[in-house]
Amino acid sequence: DIVMTQSPDSLAVSLGERATINCKSSQSILFSSNNKHSLAWFQQKPGQPPKLLIYWASTRESGVPDRFSGSGSGTDFTLTISSLQAEDVAVYHCQQYYSIPFTFGPGTKVDVK
Amino acid sequence: EMQLVESGGGLEKPGGSLRLSCAASGFTFSNVWMTWVRQAPGKGLEWVGRIKRKIDGGTTDYAAPVKGRFTISRDDSKMTVYLEMNSLKDEDTAVYYCTTGFSAAFEIWGQGTMVTVSS
């Protein structure tokens, strides 16, 4: 199974400041058919289901604010919130959909400092 | 509006069985692969299994912890996917979500249904 790790476990950022979350896969998740990485980012608020933010490592889902961006290559990926807003307080999960079982990272909790 | 609504959760004893349902609306259900994901209280997300669409064979895949105990099926005429859970264990306690997407990633999620396994 592909193991997904995330760092940090949690972070607190001042409103308007940048938040950066890292995700690492235990092996390559590069999908050869389109040369893109099979990596998604989700936002989850308490009592709610996950919400897709980013897929193919860097493609923003429709309706997601452009302050959210994804990047990375190889086995290292990053979710960046360029200017943290109060409504961004949540847990963020990365997930690989390259091979079964599709595995998630343990999550990173983002709070306001 | 594209929507998934889970039902069937509840309290069950270890060794018991439950069947969860996930009703879809707002999109062509027969065209998508359906997936179940669970989340134990205070924990991360865990992929449970999936069922492909009929034209792709309708086959299923499962995570190791549930293989042989859980069965996913679908009824395209009812736009519903099911998760039959047998030989339940304490560690199956979780919120169970159904999810699907059109671009390989999971774009649509239900609100989840809580399953508690306890004596």
mmCIF file of C-alpha atoms in Angstrom:
data_model
loop_
_atom_site.group_PDB
_atom_site.id
_atom_site.type_symbol
_atom_site.label_atom_id
_atom_site.label_comp_id
_atom_site.label_asym_id
_atom_site.label_seq_id
_atom_site.Cartn_x
_atom_site.Cartn_y
_atom_site.Cartn_z
ATOM 1 C CA ASP A 1 0.000 0.000 0.000
ATOM 2 C CA ILE A 2 1.119 3.573 -0.639
ATOM 3 C CA VAL A 3 1.647 5.377 2.656
ATOM 4 C CA MET A 4 0.782 9.073 2.770
ATOM 5 C CA THR A 5 2.359 11.270 5.412
ATOM 6 C CA GLN A 6 1.634 14.904 6.200
ATOM 7 C CA SER A 7 3.467 17.636 8.041
ATOM 8 C CA PRO A 8 2.968 19.419 10.267
ATOM 9 C CA ASP A 9 0.262 17.718 12.335
ATOM 10 C CA SER A 10 -1.154 21.163 13.051
ATOM 11 C CA LEU A 11 -0.320 24.790 12.478
ATOM 12 C CA ALA A 12 -1.617 28.167 13.541
ATOM 13 C CA VAL A 13 -1.363 31.074 11.137
ATOM 14 C CA SER A 14 -2.382 34.711 11.482
ATOM 15 C CA LEU A 15 -5.257 35.896 9.336
ATOM 16 C CA GLY A 16 -3.955 37.035 5.968
ATOM 17 C CA GLU A 17 -0.761 35.057 6.302
ATOM 18 C CA ARG A 18 0.368 32.022 4.289
ATOM 19 C CA ALA A 19 -0.255 28.449 5.403
ATOM 20 C CA THR A 20 1.744 25.597 3.919
ATOM 21 C CA ILE A 21 0.973 21.914 4.345
ATOM 22 C CA ASN A 22 3.217 19.139 3.101
ATOM 23 C CA CYS A 23 2.276 15.671 1.940
ATOM 24 C CA LYS A 24 4.599 12.838 0.982
ATOM 25 C CA SER A 25 3.804 9.575 -0.756
ATOM 26 C CA SER A 26 5.849 6.434 -0.127
ATOM 27 C CA GLN A 27 6.199 5.852 -3.857
ATOM 28 C CA SER A 28 5.574 7.591 -7.146
ATOM 29 C CA ILE A 29 1.955 8.408 -7.917
ATOM 30 C CA LEU A 30 2.611 9.714 -11.399
ATOM 31 C CA PHE A 31 -0.176 8.624 -13.756
ATOM 32 C CA SER A 32 1.559 7.862 -17.025
ATOM 33 C CA SER A 33 -1.482 8.440 -19.240
ATOM 34 C CA ASN A 34 -1.531 12.188 -18.560
ATOM 35 C CA ASN A 35 1.819 12.691 -16.811
ATOM 36 C CA LYS A 36 0.057 14.071 -13.757
ATOM 37 C CA HIS A 37 0.271 13.060 -10.124
ATOM 38 C CA SER A 38 -2.773 11.270 -8.697
ATOM 39 C CA LEU A 39 -2.953 13.473 -5.621
ATOM 40 C CA ALA A 40 -5.957 15.249 -4.155
ATOM 41 C CA TRP A 41 -6.401 17.664 -1.272
ATOM 42 C CA PHE A 42 -9.544 17.858 0.849
ATOM 43 C CA GLN A 43 -10.761 20.332 3.431
ATOM 44 C CA GLN A 44 -12.878 19.031 6.285
ATOM 45 C CA LYS A 45 -14.666 21.140 8.853
ATOM 46 C CA PRO A 46 -16.106 19.667 12.063
ATOM 47 C CA GLY A 47 -19.249 17.633 11.479
ATOM 48 C CA GLN A 48 -18.962 17.934 7.713
ATOM 49 C CA PRO A 49 -17.801 15.594 4.955
ATOM 50 C CA PRO A 50 -14.529 16.295 3.167
ATOM 51 C CA LYS A 51 -14.609 18.857 0.389
ATOM 52 C CA LEU A 52 -12.401 18.440 -2.673
ATOM 53 C CA LEU A 53 -10.050 21.385 -3.145
ATOM 54 C CA ILE A 54 -7.342 20.202 -5.521
ATOM 55 C CA TYR A 55 -6.879 17.196 -7.788
ATOM 56 C CA TRP A 56 -4.108 16.032 -10.113
ATOM 57 C CA ALA A 57 -1.879 17.711 -7.495
ATOM 58 C CA SER A 58 -2.465 21.225 -8.814
ATOM 59 C CA THR A 59 -5.876 21.520 -10.493
ATOM 60 C CA ARG A 60 -8.283 23.582 -8.420
ATOM 61 C CA GLU A 61 -11.819 22.243 -8.158
ATOM 62 C CA SER A 62 -14.522 24.497 -9.532
ATOM 63 C CA GLY A 63 -15.641 27.081 -6.991
ATOM 64 C CA VAL A 64 -12.581 26.776 -4.780
ATOM 65 C CA PRO A 65 -11.027 30.190 -3.996
ATOM 66 C CA ASP A 66 -7.770 30.871 -5.782
ATOM 67 C CA ARG A 67 -5.956 31.406 -2.483
ATOM 68 C CA PHE A 68 -5.759 27.601 -2.418
ATOM 69 C CA SER A 69 -3.054 26.108 -4.613
ATOM 70 C CA GLY A 70 -1.383 22.756 -4.945
ATOM 71 C CA SER A 71 2.076 21.920 -6.178
ATOM 72 C CA GLY A 72 4.695 19.235 -6.073
ATOM 73 C CA SER A 73 6.294 16.437 -8.002
ATOM 74 C CA GLY A 74 7.891 13.089 -7.421
ATOM 75 C CA THR A 75 6.703 12.080 -3.992
ATOM 76 C CA ASP A 76 6.480 15.504 -2.334
ATOM 77 C CA PHE A 77 3.435 17.734 -2.541
ATOM 78 C CA THR A 78 2.276 20.980 -0.987
ATOM 79 C CA LEU A 79 -1.019 22.700 -0.333
ATOM 80 C CA THR A 80 -0.694 26.447 0.097
ATOM 81 C CA ILE A 81 -3.287 28.843 1.414
ATOM 82 C CA SER A 82 -1.885 32.169 0.306
ATOM 83 C CA SER A 83 -3.853 34.386 2.672
ATOM 84 C CA LEU A 84 -5.600 32.557 5.487
ATOM 85 C CA GLN A 85 -9.220 33.477 6.097
ATOM 86 C CA ALA A 86 -11.257 32.620 9.182
ATOM 87 C CA GLU A 87 -13.383 30.199 7.166
ATOM 88 C CA ASP A 88 -10.269 28.185 6.259
ATOM 89 C CA VAL A 89 -9.977 26.769 9.773
ATOM 90 C CA ALA A 90 -10.291 23.046 9.135
ATOM 91 C CA VAL A 91 -8.409 19.785 8.815
ATOM 92 C CA TYR A 92 -6.733 19.228 5.462
ATOM 93 C CA HIS A 93 -6.183 15.756 4.052
ATOM 94 C CA CYS A 94 -4.121 14.611 1.096
ATOM 95 C CA GLN A 95 -5.042 11.436 -0.762
ATOM 96 C CA GLN A 96 -3.497 9.340 -3.505
ATOM 97 C CA TYR A 97 -5.772 7.803 -6.103
ATOM 98 C CA TYR A 98 -3.004 6.110 -8.068
ATOM 99 C CA SER A 99 -3.399 2.581 -6.739
ATOM 100 C CA ILE A 100 -5.800 0.581 -4.632
ATOM 101 C CA PRO A 101 -6.225 1.009 -1.723
ATOM 102 C CA PHE A 102 -6.559 4.747 -2.191
ATOM 103 C CA THR A 103 -4.888 6.068 0.937
ATOM 104 C CA PHE A 104 -5.195 9.312 2.841
ATOM 105 C CA GLY A 105 -2.713 11.238 4.880
ATOM 106 C CA PRO A 106 -3.415 11.607 8.618
ATOM 107 C CA GLY A 107 -4.572 15.201 8.233
ATOM 108 C CA THR A 108 -3.248 18.623 9.203
ATOM 109 C CA LYS A 109 -5.263 20.887 11.454
ATOM 110 C CA VAL A 110 -5.127 24.579 10.543
ATOM 111 C CA ASP A 111 -6.103 27.198 13.119
ATOM 112 C CA VAL A 112 -5.917 30.957 13.403
ATOM 113 C CA LYS A 113 -3.082 32.292 15.558
ATOM 114 C CA GLU B 1 -27.927 19.569 -7.675
ATOM 115 C CA MET B 2 -25.701 16.514 -7.427
ATOM 116 C CA GLN B 3 -26.295 14.782 -4.121
ATOM 117 C CA LEU B 4 -25.514 11.622 -2.164
ATOM 118 C CA VAL B 5 -27.520 10.657 0.905
ATOM 119 C CA GLU B 6 -26.436 7.807 3.169
ATOM 120 C CA SER B 7 -28.704 5.885 5.506
ATOM 121 C CA GLY B 8 -28.776 2.717 7.558
ATOM 122 C CA GLY B 9 -26.261 3.492 10.268
ATOM 123 C CA GLY B 10 -26.871 2.722 13.907
ATOM 124 C CA LEU B 11 -25.756 0.709 16.910
ATOM 125 C CA GLU B 12 -24.869 -2.933 16.389
ATOM 126 C CA LYS B 13 -23.199 -5.550 18.552
ATOM 127 C CA PRO B 14 -19.843 -7.101 17.650
ATOM 128 C CA GLY B 15 -20.399 -9.929 15.226
ATOM 129 C CA GLY B 16 -23.573 -8.361 13.914
ATOM 130 C CA SER B 17 -24.518 -7.016 10.514
ATOM 131 C CA LEU B 18 -25.679 -3.731 9.022
ATOM 132 C CA ARG B 19 -26.509 -2.578 5.521
ATOM 133 C CA LEU B 20 -25.822 0.996 4.540
ATOM 134 C CA SER B 21 -27.431 2.666 1.547
ATOM 135 C CA CYS B 22 -26.355 5.671 -0.457
ATOM 136 C CA ALA B 23 -28.924 7.266 -2.734
ATOM 137 C CA ALA B 24 -27.711 9.456 -5.569
ATOM 138 C CA SER B 25 -29.472 12.243 -7.416
ATOM 139 C CA GLY B 26 -28.640 14.978 -9.887
ATOM 140 C CA PHE B 27 -26.252 13.003 -12.098
ATOM 141 C CA THR B 28 -26.131 9.861 -14.220
ATOM 142 C CA PHE B 29 -25.463 7.273 -11.525
ATOM 143 C CA SER B 30 -24.798 4.416 -13.931
ATOM 144 C CA ASN B 31 -21.829 6.331 -15.377
ATOM 145 C CA VAL B 32 -19.795 6.554 -12.175
ATOM 146 C CA TRP B 33 -17.750 4.344 -9.921
ATOM 147 C CA MET B 34 -18.920 4.549 -6.298
ATOM 148 C CA THR B 35 -16.692 4.473 -3.243
ATOM 149 C CA TRP B 36 -17.153 4.117 0.503
ATOM 150 C CA VAL B 37 -14.825 5.964 2.891
ATOM 151 C CA ARG B 38 -15.002 5.849 6.672
ATOM 152 C CA GLN B 39 -13.744 7.990 9.513
ATOM 153 C CA ALA B 40 -13.411 6.670 13.051
ATOM 154 C CA PRO B 41 -14.141 9.212 15.801
ATOM 155 C CA GLY B 42 -11.330 11.742 15.968
ATOM 156 C CA LYS B 43 -9.338 9.925 13.299
ATOM 157 C CA GLY B 44 -8.431 10.340 9.643
ATOM 158 C CA LEU B 45 -10.145 9.142 6.516
ATOM 159 C CA GLU B 46 -9.940 5.495 5.463
ATOM 160 C CA TRP B 47 -10.850 4.175 2.027
ATOM 161 C CA VAL B 48 -13.152 1.162 2.449
ATOM 162 C CA GLY B 49 -13.887 -0.005 -1.060
ATOM 163 C CA ARG B 50 -15.390 0.766 -4.435
ATOM 164 C CA ILE B 51 -17.607 -0.619 -7.145
ATOM 165 C CA LYS B 52 -17.056 0.096 -10.792
ATOM 166 C CA ARG B 53 -19.860 0.946 -13.205
ATOM 167 C CA LYS B 54 -21.482 -1.929 -15.079
ATOM 168 C CA ILE B 55 -19.794 -1.180 -18.403
ATOM 169 C CA ASP B 56 -16.449 -1.523 -16.647
ATOM 170 C CA GLY B 57 -17.502 -4.880 -15.240
ATOM 171 C CA GLY B 58 -19.179 -3.747 -12.031
ATOM 172 C CA THR B 59 -16.339 -5.276 -10.051
ATOM 173 C CA THR B 60 -15.392 -4.383 -6.514
ATOM 174 C CA ASP B 61 -12.214 -3.719 -4.544
ATOM 175 C CA TYR B 62 -11.855 -3.610 -0.777
ATOM 176 C CA ALA B 63 -9.423 -2.450 1.851
ATOM 177 C CA ALA B 64 -7.677 -5.252 3.694
ATOM 178 C CA PRO B 65 -9.381 -4.624 7.085
ATOM 179 C CA VAL B 66 -12.846 -5.210 5.578
ATOM 180 C CA LYS B 67 -12.179 -7.719 2.810
ATOM 181 C CA GLY B 68 -14.273 -10.822 3.259
ATOM 182 C CA ARG B 69 -16.629 -9.086 5.703
ATOM 183 C CA PHE B 70 -17.982 -6.137 3.689
ATOM 184 C CA THR B 71 -19.711 -6.261 0.316
ATOM 185 C CA ILE B 72 -20.454 -3.341 -1.962
ATOM 186 C CA SER B 73 -23.260 -3.592 -4.518
ATOM 187 C CA ARG B 74 -25.242 -1.206 -6.659
ATOM 188 C CA ASP B 75 -28.700 -0.895 -8.149
ATOM 189 C CA ASP B 76 -28.530 1.524 -11.037
ATOM 190 C CA SER B 77 -32.328 1.509 -11.446
ATOM 191 C CA LYS B 78 -32.596 2.910 -7.911
ATOM 192 C CA MET B 79 -29.464 5.038 -8.219
ATOM 193 C CA THR B 80 -28.265 3.480 -4.997
ATOM 194 C CA VAL B 81 -25.081 1.875 -3.765
ATOM 195 C CA TYR B 82 -25.003 -0.426 -0.756
ATOM 196 C CA LEU B 83 -22.458 -1.460 1.822
ATOM 197 C CA GLU B 84 -23.278 -4.762 3.465
ATOM 198 C CA MET B 85 -21.236 -5.118 6.652
ATOM 199 C CA ASN B 86 -20.986 -8.493 8.383
ATOM 200 C CA SER B 87 -18.982 -9.799 11.338
ATOM 201 C CA LEU B 88 -18.747 -6.268 12.676
ATOM 202 C CA LYS B 89 -15.897 -5.387 14.998
ATOM 203 C CA ASP B 90 -15.412 -2.552 17.467
ATOM 204 C CA GLU B 91 -12.887 -1.001 15.096
ATOM 205 C CA ASP B 92 -15.563 -0.647 12.408
ATOM 206 C CA THR B 93 -17.097 2.157 14.478
ATOM 207 C CA ALA B 94 -16.978 5.207 12.214
ATOM 208 C CA VAL B 95 -18.869 7.655 10.091
ATOM 209 C CA TYR B 96 -19.327 6.047 6.693
ATOM 210 C CA TYR B 97 -19.360 8.277 3.632
ATOM 211 C CA CYS B 98 -20.170 7.410 0.056
ATOM 212 C CA THR B 99 -18.394 9.423 -2.582
ATOM 213 C CA THR B 100 -17.845 9.636 -6.304
ATOM 214 C CA GLY B 101 -16.359 11.823 -8.986
ATOM 215 C CA PHE B 102 -16.046 12.405 -12.678
ATOM 216 C CA SER B 103 -12.364 13.250 -12.893
ATOM 217 C CA ALA B 104 -10.789 10.416 -10.901
ATOM 218 C CA ALA B 105 -10.945 12.425 -7.679
ATOM 219 C CA PHE B 106 -13.824 12.364 -5.172
ATOM 220 C CA GLU B 107 -15.886 15.430 -5.996
ATOM 221 C CA ILE B 108 -19.217 14.526 -4.413
ATOM 222 C CA TRP B 109 -19.647 13.318 -0.827
ATOM 223 C CA GLY B 110 -22.654 12.412 1.244
ATOM 224 C CA GLN B 111 -23.117 13.738 4.766
ATOM 225 C CA GLY B 112 -22.240 10.362 6.226
ATOM 226 C CA THR B 113 -23.975 7.853 8.462
ATOM 227 C CA MET B 114 -22.668 6.821 11.871
ATOM 228 C CA VAL B 115 -22.047 3.166 12.638
ATOM 229 C CA THR B 116 -21.334 2.222 16.246
ATOM 230 C CA VAL B 117 -20.244 -1.306 17.098
ATOM 231 C CA SER B 118 -20.464 -1.956 20.803
ATOM 232 C CA SER B 119 -21.763 -4.568 23.183
#
